[in-house]
Tab-separated table of C-alpha atoms in Angstrom:
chain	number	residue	atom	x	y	z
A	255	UNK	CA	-54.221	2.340	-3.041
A	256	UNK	CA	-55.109	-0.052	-5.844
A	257	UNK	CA	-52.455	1.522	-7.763
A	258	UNK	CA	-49.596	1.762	-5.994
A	259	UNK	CA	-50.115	-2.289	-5.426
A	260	UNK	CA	-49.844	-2.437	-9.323
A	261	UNK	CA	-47.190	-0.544	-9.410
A	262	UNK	CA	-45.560	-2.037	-6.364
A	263	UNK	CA	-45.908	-5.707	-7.777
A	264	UNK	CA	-44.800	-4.742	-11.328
A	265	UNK	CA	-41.523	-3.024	-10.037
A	266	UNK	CA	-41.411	-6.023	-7.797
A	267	UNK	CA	-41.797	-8.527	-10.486
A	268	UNK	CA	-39.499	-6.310	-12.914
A	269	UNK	CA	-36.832	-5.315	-10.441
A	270	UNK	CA	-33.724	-6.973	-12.180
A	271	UNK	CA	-34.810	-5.387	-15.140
A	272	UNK	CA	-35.125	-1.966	-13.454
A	273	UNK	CA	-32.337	-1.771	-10.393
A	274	UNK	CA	-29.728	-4.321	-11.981
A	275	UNK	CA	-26.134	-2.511	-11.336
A	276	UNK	CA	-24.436	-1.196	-14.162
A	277	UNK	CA	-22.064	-3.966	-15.321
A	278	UNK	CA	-18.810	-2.649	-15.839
A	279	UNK	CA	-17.332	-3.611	-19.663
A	280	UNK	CA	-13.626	-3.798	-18.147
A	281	UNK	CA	-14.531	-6.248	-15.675
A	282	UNK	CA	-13.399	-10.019	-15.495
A	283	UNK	CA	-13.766	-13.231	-13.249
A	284	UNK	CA	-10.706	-15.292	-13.106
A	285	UNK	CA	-12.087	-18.819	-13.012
A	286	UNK	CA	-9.719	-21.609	-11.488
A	287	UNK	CA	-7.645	-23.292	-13.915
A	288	UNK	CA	-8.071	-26.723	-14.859
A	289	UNK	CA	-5.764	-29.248	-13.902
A	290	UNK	CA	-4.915	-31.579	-17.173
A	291	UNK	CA	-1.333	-32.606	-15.218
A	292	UNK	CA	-0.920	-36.497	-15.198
A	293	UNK	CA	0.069	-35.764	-11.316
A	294	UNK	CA	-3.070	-35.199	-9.165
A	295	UNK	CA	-0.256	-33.414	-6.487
A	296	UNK	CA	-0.053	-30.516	-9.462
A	297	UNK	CA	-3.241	-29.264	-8.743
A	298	UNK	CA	-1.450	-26.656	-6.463
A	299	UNK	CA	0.344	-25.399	-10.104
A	300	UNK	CA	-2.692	-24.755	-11.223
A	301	UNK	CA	-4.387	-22.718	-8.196
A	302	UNK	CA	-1.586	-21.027	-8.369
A	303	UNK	CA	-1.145	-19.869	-11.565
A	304	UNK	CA	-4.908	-18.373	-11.531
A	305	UNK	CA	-3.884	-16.793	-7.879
A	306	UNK	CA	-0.845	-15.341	-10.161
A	307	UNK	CA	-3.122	-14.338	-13.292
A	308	UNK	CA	-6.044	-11.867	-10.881
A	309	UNK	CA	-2.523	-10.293	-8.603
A	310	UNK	CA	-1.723	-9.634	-12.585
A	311	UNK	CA	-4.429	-8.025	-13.922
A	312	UNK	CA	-5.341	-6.257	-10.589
A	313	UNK	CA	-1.981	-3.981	-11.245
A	314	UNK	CA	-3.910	-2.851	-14.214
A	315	UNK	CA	-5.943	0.519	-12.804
A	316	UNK	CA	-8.492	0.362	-15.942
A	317	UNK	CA	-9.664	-3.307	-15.147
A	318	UNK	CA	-12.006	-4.759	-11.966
A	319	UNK	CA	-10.843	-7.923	-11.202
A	320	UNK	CA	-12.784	-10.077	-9.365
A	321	UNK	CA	-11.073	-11.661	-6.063
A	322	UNK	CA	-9.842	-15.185	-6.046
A	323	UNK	CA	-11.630	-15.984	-2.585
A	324	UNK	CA	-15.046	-15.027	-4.636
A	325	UNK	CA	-13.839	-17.406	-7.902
A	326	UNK	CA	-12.512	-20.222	-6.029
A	327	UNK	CA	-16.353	-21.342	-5.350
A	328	UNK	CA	-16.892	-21.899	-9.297
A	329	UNK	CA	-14.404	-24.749	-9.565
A	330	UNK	CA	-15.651	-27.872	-11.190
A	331	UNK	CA	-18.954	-25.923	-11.100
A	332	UNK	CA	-21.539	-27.124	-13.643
A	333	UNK	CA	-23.048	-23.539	-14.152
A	334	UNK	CA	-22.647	-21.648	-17.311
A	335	UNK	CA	-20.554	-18.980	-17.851
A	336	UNK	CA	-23.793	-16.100	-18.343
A	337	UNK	CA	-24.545	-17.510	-15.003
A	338	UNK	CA	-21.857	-17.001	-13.196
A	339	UNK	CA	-21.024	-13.616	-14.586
A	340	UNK	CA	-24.125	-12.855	-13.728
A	341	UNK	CA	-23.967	-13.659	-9.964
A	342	UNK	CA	-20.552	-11.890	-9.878
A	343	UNK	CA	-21.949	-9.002	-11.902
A	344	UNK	CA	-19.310	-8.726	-14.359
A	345	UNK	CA	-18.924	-8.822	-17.682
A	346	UNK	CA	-15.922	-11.079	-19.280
A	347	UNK	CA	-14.693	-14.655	-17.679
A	348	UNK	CA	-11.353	-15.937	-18.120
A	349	UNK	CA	-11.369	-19.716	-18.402
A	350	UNK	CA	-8.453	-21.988	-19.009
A	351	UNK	CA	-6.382	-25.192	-17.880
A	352	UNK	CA	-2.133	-26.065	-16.929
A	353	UNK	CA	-0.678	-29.250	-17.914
A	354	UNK	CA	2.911	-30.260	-17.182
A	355	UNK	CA	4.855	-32.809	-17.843
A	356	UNK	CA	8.227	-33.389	-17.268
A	357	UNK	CA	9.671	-30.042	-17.381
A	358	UNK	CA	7.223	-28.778	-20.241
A	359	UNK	CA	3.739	-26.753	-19.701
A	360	UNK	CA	1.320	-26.169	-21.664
A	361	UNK	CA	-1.339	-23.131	-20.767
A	362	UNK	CA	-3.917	-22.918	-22.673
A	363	UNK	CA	-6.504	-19.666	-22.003
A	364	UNK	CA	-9.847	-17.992	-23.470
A	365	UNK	CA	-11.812	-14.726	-22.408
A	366	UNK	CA	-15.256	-14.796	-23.323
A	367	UNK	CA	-17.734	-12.228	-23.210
A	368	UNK	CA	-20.364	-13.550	-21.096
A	369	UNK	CA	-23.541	-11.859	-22.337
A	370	UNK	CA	-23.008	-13.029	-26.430
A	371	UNK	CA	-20.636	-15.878	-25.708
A	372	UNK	CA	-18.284	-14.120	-27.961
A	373	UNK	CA	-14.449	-15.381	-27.546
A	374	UNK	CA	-12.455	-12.006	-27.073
A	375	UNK	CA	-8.805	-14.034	-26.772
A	376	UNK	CA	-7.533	-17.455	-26.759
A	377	UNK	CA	-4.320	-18.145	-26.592
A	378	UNK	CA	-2.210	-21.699	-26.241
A	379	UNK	CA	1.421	-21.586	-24.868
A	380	UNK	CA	3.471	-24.794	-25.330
A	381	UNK	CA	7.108	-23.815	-23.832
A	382	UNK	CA	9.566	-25.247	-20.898
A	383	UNK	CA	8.094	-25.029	-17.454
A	384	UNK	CA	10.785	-22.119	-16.640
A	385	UNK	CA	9.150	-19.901	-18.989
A	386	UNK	CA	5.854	-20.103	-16.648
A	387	UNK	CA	7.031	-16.278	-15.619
A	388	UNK	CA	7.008	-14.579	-19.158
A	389	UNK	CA	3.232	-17.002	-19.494
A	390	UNK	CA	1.908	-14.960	-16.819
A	391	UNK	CA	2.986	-12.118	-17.794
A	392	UNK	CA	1.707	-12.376	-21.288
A	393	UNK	CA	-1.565	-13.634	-20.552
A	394	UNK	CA	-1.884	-10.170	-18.227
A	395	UNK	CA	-1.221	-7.633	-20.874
A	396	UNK	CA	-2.903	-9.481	-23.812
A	397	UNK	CA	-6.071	-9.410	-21.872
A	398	UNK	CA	-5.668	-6.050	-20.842
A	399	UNK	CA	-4.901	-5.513	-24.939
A	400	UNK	CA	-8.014	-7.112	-25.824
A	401	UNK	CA	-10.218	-5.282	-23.366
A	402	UNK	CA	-8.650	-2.357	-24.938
A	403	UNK	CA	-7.378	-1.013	-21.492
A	404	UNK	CA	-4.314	0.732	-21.589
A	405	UNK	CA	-1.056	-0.501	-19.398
A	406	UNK	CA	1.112	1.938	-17.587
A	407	UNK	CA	4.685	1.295	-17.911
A	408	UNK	CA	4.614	1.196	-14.180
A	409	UNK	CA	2.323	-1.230	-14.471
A	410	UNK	CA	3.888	-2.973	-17.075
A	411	UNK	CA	6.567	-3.393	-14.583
A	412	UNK	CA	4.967	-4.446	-11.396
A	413	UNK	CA	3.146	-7.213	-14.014
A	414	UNK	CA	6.793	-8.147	-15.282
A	415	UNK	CA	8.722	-8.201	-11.825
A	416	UNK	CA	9.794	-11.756	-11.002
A	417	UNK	CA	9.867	-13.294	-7.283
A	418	UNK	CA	12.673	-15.723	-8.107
A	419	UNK	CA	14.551	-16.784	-10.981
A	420	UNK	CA	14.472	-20.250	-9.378
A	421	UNK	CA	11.721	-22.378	-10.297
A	422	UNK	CA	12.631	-25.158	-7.357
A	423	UNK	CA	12.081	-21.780	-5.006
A	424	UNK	CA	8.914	-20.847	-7.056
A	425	UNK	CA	7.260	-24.026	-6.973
A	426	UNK	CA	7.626	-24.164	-3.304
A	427	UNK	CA	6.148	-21.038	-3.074
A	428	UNK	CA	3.032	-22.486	-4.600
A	429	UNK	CA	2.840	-24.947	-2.545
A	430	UNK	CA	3.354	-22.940	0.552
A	431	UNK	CA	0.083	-20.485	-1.001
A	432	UNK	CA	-1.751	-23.871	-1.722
A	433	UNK	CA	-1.556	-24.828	2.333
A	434	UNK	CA	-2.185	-21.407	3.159
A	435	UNK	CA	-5.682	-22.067	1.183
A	436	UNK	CA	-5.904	-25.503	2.805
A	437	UNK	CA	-5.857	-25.118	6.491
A	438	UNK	CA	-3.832	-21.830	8.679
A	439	UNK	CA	-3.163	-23.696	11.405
A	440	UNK	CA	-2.604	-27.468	11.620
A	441	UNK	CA	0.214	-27.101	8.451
A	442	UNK	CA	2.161	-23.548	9.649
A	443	UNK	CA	4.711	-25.392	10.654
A	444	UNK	CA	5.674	-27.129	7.304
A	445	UNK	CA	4.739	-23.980	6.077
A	446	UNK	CA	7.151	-22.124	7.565
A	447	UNK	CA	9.844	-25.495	7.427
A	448	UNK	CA	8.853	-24.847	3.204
A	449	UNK	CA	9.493	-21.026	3.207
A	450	UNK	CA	13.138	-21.826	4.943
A	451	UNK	CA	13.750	-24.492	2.330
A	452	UNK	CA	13.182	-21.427	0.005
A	453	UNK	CA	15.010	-19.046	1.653
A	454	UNK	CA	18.239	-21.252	1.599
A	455	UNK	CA	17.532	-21.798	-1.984
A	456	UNK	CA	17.134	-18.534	-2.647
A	457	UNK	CA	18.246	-15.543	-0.197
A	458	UNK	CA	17.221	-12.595	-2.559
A	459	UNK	CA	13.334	-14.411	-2.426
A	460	UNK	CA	11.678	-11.003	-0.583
A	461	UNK	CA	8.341	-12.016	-1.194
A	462	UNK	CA	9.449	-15.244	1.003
A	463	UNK	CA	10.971	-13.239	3.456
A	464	UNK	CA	7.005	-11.601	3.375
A	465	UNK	CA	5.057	-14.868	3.820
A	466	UNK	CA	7.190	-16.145	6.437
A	467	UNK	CA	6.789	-12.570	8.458
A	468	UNK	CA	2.813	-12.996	7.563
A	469	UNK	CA	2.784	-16.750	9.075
A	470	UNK	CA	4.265	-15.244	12.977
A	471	UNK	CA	2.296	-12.199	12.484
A	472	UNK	CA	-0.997	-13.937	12.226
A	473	UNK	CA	0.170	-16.636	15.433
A	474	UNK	CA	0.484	-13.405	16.951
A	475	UNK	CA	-2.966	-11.549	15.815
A	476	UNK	CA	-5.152	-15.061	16.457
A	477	UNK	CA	-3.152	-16.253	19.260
A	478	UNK	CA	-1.918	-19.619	18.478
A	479	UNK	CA	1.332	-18.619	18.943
A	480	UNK	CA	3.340	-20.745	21.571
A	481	UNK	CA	5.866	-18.001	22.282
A	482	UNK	CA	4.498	-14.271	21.641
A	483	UNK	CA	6.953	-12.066	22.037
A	484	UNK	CA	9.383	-14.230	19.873
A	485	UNK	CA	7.076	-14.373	17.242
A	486	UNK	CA	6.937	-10.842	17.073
A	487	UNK	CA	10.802	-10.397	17.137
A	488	UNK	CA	10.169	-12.807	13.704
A	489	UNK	CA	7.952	-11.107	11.891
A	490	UNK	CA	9.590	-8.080	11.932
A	491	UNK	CA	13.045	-10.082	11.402
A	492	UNK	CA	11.652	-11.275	8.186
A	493	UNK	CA	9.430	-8.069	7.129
A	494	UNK	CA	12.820	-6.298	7.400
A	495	UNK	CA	14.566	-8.222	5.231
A	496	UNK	CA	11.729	-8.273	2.587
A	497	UNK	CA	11.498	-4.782	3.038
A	498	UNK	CA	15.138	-4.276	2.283
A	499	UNK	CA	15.293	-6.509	-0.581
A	500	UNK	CA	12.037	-5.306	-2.264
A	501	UNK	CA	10.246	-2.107	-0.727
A	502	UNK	CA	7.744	-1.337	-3.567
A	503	UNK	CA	6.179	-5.297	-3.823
A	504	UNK	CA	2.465	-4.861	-3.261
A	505	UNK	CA	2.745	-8.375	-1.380
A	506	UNK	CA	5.645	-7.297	0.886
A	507	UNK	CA	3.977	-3.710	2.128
A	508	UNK	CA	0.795	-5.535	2.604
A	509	UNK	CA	2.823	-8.047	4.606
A	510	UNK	CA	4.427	-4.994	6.527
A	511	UNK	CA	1.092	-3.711	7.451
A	512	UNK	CA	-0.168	-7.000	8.588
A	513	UNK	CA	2.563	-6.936	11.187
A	514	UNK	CA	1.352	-3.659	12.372
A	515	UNK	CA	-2.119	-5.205	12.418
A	516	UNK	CA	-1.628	-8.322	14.001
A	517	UNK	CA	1.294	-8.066	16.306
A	518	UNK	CA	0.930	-4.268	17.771
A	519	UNK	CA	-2.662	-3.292	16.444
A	520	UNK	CA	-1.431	-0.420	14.879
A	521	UNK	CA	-4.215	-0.057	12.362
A	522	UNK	CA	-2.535	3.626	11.225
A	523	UNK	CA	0.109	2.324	10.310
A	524	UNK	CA	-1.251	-0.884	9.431
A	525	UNK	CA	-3.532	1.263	6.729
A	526	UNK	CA	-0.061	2.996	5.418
A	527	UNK	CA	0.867	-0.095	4.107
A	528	UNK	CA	-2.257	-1.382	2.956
A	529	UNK	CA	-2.764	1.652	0.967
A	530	UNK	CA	0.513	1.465	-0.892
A	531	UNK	CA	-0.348	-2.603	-1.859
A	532	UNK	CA	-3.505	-1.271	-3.256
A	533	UNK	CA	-1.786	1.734	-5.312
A	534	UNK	CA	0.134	-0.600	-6.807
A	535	UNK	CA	-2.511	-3.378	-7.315
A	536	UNK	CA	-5.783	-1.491	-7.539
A	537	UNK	CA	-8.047	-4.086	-8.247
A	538	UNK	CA	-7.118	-6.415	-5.975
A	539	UNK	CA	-10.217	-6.976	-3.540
A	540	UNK	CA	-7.822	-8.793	-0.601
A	541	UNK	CA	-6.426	-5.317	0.104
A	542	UNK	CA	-9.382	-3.308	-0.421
A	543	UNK	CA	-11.225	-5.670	2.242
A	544	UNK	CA	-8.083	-5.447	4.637
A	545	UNK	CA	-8.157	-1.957	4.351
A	546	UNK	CA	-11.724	-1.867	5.228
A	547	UNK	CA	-11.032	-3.891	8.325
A	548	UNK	CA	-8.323	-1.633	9.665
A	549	UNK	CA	-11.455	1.220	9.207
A	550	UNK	CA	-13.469	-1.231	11.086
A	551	UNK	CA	-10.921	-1.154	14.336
A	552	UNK	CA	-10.973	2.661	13.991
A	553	UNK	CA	-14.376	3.053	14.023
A	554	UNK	CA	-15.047	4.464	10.922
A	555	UNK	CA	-17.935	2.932	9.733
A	556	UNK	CA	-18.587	4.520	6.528
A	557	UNK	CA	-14.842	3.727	4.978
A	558	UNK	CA	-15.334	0.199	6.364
A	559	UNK	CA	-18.041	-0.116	3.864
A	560	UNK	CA	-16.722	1.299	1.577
A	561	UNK	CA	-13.711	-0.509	1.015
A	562	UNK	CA	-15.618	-3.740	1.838
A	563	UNK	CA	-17.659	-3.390	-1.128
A	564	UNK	CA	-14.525	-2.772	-3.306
């Protein structure tokens, strides 16, 4: 008896040393991006561009990427970087700020490894603000270059596909993400008054088309809707026409099965179009969760965990 107390206080005392999970070398936090604009209403850019940077890297199958619900709690945090690597478990953050002005941005970006401190990349971009696209883009594969994981050309192309060659349209779209983050109720009417702005801006916008067929699908699902069946006849309206203009967008099919979800509670179908998002993002932890959730309504508890702790 006196022994298995030693023991049992030593492996108690010991047991981050001895049961710590395996960190994964290929994995990366996405902290929030610092806002260095001289507007304080720019702050959206910035959320935004990080939201942009983990749907980037999570189309890259070698890499986890941390979700940006679990990263958004680090901003203006005061904790190190070894310590919050440490609570997400993984092993390289990705720090960096956006500052505009006028119609010029500058992005500057570092991944460190957290457990020597060692700067993998760093990177500054100085260009015009309508080059924030290729930005993106590059930041995404020279991280994946530097964490020596290797890029599909599929993936390459999901990474590179543009929602709109109109930055008016994209900056809206931002904003529209940014109130999304804020508050889902009291502002999904601007919302939605913001995605039509959009639209008329830009008719070929699918992933628009998407978020606008998300906003009536979710009225629908958690019943703040003032008219039911006619936001159902929207959603699938506008989840039509994204589907039309872009069928393989990871955002769109996700989009498609949240209208299954929410408006009919069709989780099998629902799950058909979750799956596909997460085939073509497969580190992105939104899907894997939403996934887990349509599991959940079908009673299978073992994939609902599953996929939850994806």
């Amino acid at each position: 008896l006196l022994i298995l107390i030693i023991v049992g206080g030593f492996l108690f005392y010991f047991q981050d040393r001895f049961f710590k999970p395996k960190v994964n070398p290929k994995s990366i936090a996405v902290l929030p991006f610092d806002n260095y604009s001289p507007k304080a209403e720019d702050e959206f850019l910035s959320d935004g561009f990080t939201e942009v940077i983990i749907a980037n890297l999570a189309k890259v199958k070698d890499l986890m990427v941390i979700s940006r619900t679990s990263v958004m709690r680090y901003k203006d945090t005061d904790m190190s970087l070894k310590e919050i690597a440490k609570e997400l478990n993984v092993a390289n953050i990705l720090e960096g700020s956006i500052q505009r002005t006028d119609r010029k941005i500058r992005v500057v970006g570092q991944l460190i490894e957290a457990k020597t401190d060692k700067h993998i990349w760093a990177e500054t971009y100085d260009a015009d603000f309508n080059d924030i696209f290729s930005i993106q883009t590059s930041i995404a594969t020279e991280i994946a270059s530097a964490l020596q994981s290797q890029i599909t050309e599929s993936e390459k192309l999901v990474i590179e596909d543009k929602k709109t060659d109109n930055i008016e349209a994209y900056e809206m779209y931002l904003k529209v993400k940014e109130l999304r983050r804020e508050e889902l109720y009291t502002s999904a009417k601007i919302r939605k008054e913001l995605l039509k702005k959009i639209i008329g801006i830009d008719p070929q916008f699918a992933e628009a088309y998407a978020l606008i067929a998300l906003e009536y699908s979710e009225a629908v699902h958690y019943g703040f809707s003032e008219n039911f069946e006619r936001s159902q006849e929207k959603a699938k309206e506008m989840i039509d026409k994204a589907f039309e203009l872009k069928p393989d967008s990871p955002e769109i099919r996700f989009a498609y099965g949240y209208y299954y979800y929410g408006c009919h509670k069709d989780f099998l179908q629902a799950l058909k179009h979750y799956e596909y998002a997460l085939k073509q993002e497969p580190g992105n932890a939104d899907y894997n969760a939403y996934i887990g959730f349509a599991y959940r309504r079908l009673g299978d508890g073992d994939k609902t965990i599953k996929f939850l702790e994806n």
